[in-house]
mmCIF file of C-alpha atoms in Angstrom:
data_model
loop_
_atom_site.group_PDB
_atom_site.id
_atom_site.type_symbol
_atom_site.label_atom_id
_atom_site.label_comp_id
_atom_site.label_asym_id
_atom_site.label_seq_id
_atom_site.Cartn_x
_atom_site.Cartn_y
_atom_site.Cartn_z
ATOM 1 C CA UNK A 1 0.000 0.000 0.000
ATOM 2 C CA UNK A 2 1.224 3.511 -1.103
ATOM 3 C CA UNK A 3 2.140 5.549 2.318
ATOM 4 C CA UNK A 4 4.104 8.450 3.312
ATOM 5 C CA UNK A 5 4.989 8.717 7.375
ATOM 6 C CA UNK A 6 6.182 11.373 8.595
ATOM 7 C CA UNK A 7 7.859 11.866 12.134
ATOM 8 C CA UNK A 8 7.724 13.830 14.498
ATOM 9 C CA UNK A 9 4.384 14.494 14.346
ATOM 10 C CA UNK A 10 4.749 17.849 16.493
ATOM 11 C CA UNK A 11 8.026 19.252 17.599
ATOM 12 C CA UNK A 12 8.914 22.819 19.727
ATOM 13 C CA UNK A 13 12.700 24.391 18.985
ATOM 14 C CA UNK A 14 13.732 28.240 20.374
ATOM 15 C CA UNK A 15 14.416 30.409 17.895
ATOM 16 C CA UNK A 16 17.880 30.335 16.272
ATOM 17 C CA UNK A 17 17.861 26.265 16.783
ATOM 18 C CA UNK A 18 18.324 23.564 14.038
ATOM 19 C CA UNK A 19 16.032 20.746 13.307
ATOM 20 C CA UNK A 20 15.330 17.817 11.365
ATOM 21 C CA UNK A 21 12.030 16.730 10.098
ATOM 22 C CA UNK A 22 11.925 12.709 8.689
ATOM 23 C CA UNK A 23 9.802 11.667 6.279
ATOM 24 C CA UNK A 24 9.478 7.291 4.909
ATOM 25 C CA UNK A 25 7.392 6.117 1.877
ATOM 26 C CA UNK A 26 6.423 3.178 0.414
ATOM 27 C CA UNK A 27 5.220 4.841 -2.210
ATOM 28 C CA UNK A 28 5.935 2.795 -5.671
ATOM 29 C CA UNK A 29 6.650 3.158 -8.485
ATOM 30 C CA UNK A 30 8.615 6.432 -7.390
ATOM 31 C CA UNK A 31 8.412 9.920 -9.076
ATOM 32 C CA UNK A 32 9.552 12.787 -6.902
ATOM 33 C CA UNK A 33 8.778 13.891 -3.245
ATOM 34 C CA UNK A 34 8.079 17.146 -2.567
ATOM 35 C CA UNK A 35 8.179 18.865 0.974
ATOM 36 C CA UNK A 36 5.418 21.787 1.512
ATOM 37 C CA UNK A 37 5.154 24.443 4.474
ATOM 38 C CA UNK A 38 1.362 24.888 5.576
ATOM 39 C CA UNK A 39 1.026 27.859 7.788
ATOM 40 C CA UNK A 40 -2.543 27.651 10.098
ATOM 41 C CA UNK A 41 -5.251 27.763 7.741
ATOM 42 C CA UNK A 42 -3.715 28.702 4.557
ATOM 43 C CA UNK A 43 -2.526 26.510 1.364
ATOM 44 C CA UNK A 44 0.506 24.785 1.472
ATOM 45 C CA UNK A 45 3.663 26.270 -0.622
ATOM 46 C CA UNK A 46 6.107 23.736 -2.504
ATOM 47 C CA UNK A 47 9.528 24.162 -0.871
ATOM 48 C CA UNK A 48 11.713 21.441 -3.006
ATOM 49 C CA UNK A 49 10.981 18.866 -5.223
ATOM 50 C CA UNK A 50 13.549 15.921 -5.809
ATOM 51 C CA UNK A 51 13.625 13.445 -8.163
ATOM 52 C CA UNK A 52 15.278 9.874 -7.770
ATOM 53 C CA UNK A 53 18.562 11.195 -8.769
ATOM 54 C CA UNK A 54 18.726 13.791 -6.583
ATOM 55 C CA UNK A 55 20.100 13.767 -3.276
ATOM 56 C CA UNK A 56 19.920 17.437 -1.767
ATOM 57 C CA UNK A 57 18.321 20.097 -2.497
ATOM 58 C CA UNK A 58 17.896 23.622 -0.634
ATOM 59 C CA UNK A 59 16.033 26.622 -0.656
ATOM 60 C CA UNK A 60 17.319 29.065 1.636
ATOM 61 C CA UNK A 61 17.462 27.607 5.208
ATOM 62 C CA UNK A 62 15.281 24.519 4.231
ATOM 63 C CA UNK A 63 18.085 21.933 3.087
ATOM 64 C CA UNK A 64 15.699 18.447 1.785
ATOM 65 C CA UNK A 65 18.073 15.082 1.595
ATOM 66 C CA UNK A 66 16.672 11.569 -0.303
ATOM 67 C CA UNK A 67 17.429 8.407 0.096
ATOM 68 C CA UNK A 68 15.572 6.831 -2.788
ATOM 69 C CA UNK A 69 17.254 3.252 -1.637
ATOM 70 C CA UNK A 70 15.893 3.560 1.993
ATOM 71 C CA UNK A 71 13.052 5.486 0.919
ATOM 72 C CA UNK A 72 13.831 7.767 3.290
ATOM 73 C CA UNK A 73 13.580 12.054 2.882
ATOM 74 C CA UNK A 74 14.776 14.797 5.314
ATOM 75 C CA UNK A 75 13.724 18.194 5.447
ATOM 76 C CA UNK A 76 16.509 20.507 7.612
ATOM 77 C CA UNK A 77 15.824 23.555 8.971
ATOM 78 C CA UNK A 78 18.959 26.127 9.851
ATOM 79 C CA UNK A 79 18.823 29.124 12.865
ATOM 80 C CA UNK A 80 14.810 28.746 12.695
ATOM 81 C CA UNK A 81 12.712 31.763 12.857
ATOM 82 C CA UNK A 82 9.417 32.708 14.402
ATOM 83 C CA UNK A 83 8.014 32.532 11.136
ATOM 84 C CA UNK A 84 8.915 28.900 10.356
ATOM 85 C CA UNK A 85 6.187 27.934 12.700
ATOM 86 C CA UNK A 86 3.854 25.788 10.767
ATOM 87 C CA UNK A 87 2.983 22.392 9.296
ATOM 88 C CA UNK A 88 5.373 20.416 6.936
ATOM 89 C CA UNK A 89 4.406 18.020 4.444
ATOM 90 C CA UNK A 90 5.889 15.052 2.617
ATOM 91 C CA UNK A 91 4.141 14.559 -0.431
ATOM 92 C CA UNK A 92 5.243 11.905 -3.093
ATOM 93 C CA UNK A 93 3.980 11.335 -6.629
ATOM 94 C CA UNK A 94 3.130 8.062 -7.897
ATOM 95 C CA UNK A 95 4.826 7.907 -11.190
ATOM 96 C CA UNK A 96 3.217 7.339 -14.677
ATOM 97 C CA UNK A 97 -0.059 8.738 -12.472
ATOM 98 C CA UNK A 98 -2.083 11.860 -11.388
ATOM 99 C CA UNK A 99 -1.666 10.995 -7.749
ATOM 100 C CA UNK A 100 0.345 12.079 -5.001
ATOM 101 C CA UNK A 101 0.454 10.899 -1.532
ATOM 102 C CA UNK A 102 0.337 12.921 1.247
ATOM 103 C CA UNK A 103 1.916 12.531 4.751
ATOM 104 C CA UNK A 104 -0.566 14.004 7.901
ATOM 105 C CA UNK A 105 3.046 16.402 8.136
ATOM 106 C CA UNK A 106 4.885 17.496 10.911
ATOM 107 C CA UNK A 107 3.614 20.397 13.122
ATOM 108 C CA UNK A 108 6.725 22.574 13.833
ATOM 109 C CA UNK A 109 6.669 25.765 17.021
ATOM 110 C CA UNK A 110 9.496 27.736 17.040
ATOM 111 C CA UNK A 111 9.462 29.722 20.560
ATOM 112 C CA UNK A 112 11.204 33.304 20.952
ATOM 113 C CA UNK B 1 -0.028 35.216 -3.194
ATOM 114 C CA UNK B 2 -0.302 31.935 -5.231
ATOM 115 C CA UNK B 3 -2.512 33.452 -7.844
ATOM 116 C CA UNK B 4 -5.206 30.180 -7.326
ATOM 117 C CA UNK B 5 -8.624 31.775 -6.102
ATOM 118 C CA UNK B 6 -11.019 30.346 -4.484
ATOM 119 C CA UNK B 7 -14.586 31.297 -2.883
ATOM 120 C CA UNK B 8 -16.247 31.640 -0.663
ATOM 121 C CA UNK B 9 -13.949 31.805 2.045
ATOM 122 C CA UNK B 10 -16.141 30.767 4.482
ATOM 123 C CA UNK B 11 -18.884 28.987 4.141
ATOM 124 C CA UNK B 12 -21.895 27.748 7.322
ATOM 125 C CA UNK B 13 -24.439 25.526 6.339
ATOM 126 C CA UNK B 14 -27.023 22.965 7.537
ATOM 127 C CA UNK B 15 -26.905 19.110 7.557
ATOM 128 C CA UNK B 16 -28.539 17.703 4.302
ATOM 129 C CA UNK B 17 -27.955 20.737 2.410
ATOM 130 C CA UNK B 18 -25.287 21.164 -1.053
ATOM 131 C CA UNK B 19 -23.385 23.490 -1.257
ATOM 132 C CA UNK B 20 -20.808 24.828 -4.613
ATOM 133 C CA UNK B 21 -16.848 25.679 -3.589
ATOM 134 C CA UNK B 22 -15.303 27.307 -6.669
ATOM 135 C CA UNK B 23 -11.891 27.809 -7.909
ATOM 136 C CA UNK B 24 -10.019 29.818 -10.304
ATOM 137 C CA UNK B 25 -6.750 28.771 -11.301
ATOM 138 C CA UNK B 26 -3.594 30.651 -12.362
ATOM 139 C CA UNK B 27 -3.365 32.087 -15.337
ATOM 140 C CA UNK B 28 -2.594 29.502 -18.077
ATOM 141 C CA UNK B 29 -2.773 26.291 -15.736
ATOM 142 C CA UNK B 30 -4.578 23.532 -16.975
ATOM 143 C CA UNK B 31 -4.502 21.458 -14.076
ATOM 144 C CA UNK B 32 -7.129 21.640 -11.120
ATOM 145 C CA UNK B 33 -6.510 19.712 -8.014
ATOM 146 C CA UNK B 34 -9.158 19.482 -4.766
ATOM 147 C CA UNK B 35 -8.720 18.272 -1.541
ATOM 148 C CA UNK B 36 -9.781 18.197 1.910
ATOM 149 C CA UNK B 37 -8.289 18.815 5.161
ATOM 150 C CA UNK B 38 -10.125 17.778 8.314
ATOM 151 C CA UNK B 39 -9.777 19.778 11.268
ATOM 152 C CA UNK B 40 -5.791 18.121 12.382
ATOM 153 C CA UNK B 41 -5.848 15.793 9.577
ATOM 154 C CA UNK B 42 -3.591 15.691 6.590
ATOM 155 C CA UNK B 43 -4.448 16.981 3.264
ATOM 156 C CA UNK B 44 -6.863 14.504 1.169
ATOM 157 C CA UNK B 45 -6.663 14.298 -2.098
ATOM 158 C CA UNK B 46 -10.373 14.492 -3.744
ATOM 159 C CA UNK B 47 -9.884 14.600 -7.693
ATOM 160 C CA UNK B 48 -7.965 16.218 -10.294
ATOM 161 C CA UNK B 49 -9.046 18.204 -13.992
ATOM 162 C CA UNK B 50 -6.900 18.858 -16.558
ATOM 163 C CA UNK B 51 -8.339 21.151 -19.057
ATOM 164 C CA UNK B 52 -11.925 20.131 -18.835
ATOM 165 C CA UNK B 53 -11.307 16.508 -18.339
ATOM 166 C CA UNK B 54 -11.120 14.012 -15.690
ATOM 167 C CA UNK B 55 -7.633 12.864 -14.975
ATOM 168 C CA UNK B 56 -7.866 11.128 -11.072
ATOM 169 C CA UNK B 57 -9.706 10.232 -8.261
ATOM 170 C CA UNK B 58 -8.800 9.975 -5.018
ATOM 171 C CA UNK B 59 -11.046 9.719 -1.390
ATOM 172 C CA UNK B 60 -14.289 11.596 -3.319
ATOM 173 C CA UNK B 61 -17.166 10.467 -1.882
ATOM 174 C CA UNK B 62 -20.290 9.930 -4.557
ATOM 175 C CA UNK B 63 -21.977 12.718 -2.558
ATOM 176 C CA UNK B 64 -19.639 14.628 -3.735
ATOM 177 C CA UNK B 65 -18.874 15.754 -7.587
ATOM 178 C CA UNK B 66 -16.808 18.403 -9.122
ATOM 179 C CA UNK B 67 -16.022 20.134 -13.175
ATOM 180 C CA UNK B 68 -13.935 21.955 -14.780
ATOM 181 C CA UNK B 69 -15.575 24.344 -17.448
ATOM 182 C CA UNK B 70 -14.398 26.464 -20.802
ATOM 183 C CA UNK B 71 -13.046 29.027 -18.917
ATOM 184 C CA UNK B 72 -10.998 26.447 -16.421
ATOM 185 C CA UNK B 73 -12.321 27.819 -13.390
ATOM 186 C CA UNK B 74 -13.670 24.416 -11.383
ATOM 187 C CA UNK B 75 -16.159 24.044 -9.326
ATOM 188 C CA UNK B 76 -16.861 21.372 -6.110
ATOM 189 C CA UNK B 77 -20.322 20.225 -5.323
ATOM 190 C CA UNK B 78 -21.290 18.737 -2.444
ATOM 191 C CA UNK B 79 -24.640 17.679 -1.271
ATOM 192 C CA UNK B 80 -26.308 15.856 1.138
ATOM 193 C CA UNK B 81 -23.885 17.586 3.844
ATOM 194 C CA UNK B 82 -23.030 15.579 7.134
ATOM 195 C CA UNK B 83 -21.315 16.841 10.236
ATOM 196 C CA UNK B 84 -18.303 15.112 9.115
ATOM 197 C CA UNK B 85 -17.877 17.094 6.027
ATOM 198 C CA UNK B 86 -16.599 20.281 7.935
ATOM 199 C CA UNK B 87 -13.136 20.922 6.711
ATOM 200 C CA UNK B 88 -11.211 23.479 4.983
ATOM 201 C CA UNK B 89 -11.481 22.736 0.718
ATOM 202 C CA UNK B 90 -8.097 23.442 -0.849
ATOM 203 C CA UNK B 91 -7.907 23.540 -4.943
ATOM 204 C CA UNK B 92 -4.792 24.023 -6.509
ATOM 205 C CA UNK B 93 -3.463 24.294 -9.609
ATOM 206 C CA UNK B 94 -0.443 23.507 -12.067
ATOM 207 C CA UNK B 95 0.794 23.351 -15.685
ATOM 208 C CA UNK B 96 1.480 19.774 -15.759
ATOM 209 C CA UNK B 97 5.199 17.988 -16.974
ATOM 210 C CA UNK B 98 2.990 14.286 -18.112
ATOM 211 C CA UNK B 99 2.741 12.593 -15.272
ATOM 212 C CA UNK B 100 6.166 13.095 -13.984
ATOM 213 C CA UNK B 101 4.735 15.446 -11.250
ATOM 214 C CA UNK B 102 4.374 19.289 -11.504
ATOM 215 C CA UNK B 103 4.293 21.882 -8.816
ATOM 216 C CA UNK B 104 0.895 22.794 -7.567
ATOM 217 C CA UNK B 105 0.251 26.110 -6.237
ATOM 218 C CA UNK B 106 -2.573 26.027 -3.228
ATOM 219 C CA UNK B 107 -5.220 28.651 -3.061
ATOM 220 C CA UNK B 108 -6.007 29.894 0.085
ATOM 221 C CA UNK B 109 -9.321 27.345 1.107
ATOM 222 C CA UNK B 110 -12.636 27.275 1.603
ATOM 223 C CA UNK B 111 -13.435 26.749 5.602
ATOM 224 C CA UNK B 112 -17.046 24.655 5.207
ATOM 225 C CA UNK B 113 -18.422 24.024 8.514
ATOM 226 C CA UNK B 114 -21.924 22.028 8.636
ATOM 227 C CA UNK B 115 -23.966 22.419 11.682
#
């Protein structure tokens, strides 16, 4: 069965801190997995897509590793902010399909 | 600002009735995506359009039904409204790559709560 699990599901760092968000599929076949930021009650905005070759990619302080062998995907987050409070999702798309899979994400505080 | 639209914002309603949810895509995406998000639940995937036509389905429920028109603004119908439909309707949408995955931009929601 196609799944995406995501861990922790809630996790509080001070501001300034460094953290690690995990995300494992079973998703298959494999396309890409794609991490999205959710603030409270607003749509979710892409923050990196990678495909099977790709290992890293970053955008800004968000730093997203893959381990397409494992089936394992990290998202990193460097000297958090207030303002990286939110929800993070793992999504992954089913290849040669219209679907993706969604994780239930990781709800992130960052305290002052 | 994702450029997807969607209205109303909010919408209150009874058990039993239907209600419409529409969305207007960016300009020049073909691709409409809805889903649903349950109050602490993950995102849902409901069905996807791609310039007028059916392309998926995920978790819809027959109550529920949804089309893309001309114009490719889409619109969600649901009817028959239970308690258990409250949740916040997200569309997005995307110029698609095939189905090697595109990037969907997220409008802001629809908030339906049934009473």
């Amino acid at each position: 069965k196609n799944q995406v699990e995501q861990s922790p599901q809630s996790l509080i760092i001070l501001e300034g801190k460094n953290c690690t968000l995990q995300c494992n599929y079973t998703v298959s076949p494999f396309s890409n997995l794609r991490w999205y930021k959710q603030d409270t009650g607003r749509g979710p905005v892409s923050l990196t897509i990678m495909t099977f070759s790709e290992n890293t990619k970053s955008n800004g302080r968000y730093t997203a590793t893959l381990d397409a062998d494992t089936k394992q995907s990290s998202l990193h987050i460097t000297a958090s902010q207030l303002s990286d409070s939110a929800s993070y999702i793992c999504v992954v798309h089913v290849a040669g399909t219209y679907k993706y899979i969604f994780g239930t994400g990781t709800r992130l505080k960052v305290l002052a | 600002d994702s450029g997807v639209t969607q209205t109303p914002k909010h919408l209150i309603t009874a058990t039993g009735q239907r209600v419409t949810l529409r969305c207007s895509p960016r300009s020049g995406d073909l691709s409409v995506y809805w889903y649903q998000q349950s109050l602490d639940q993950g995102l849902q995937f409901l069905i996807h359009y791609y310039n007028g036509e059916e392309r998926a389905k995920g978790n819809i429920l027959e109550r529920f039904s949804a089309q893309q028109f001309p114009d490719l603004h889409s619109e969600l119908n649901l009817s028959s409204l239970e308690l258990g439909d409250s949740a916040l309707y997200f569309c997005a949408s995307s110029i698609p790559s095939g189905t090697s995955g595109d990037t969907q931009y997220f409008g802001p929601g629809t908030r339906l709560t049934v009473l």
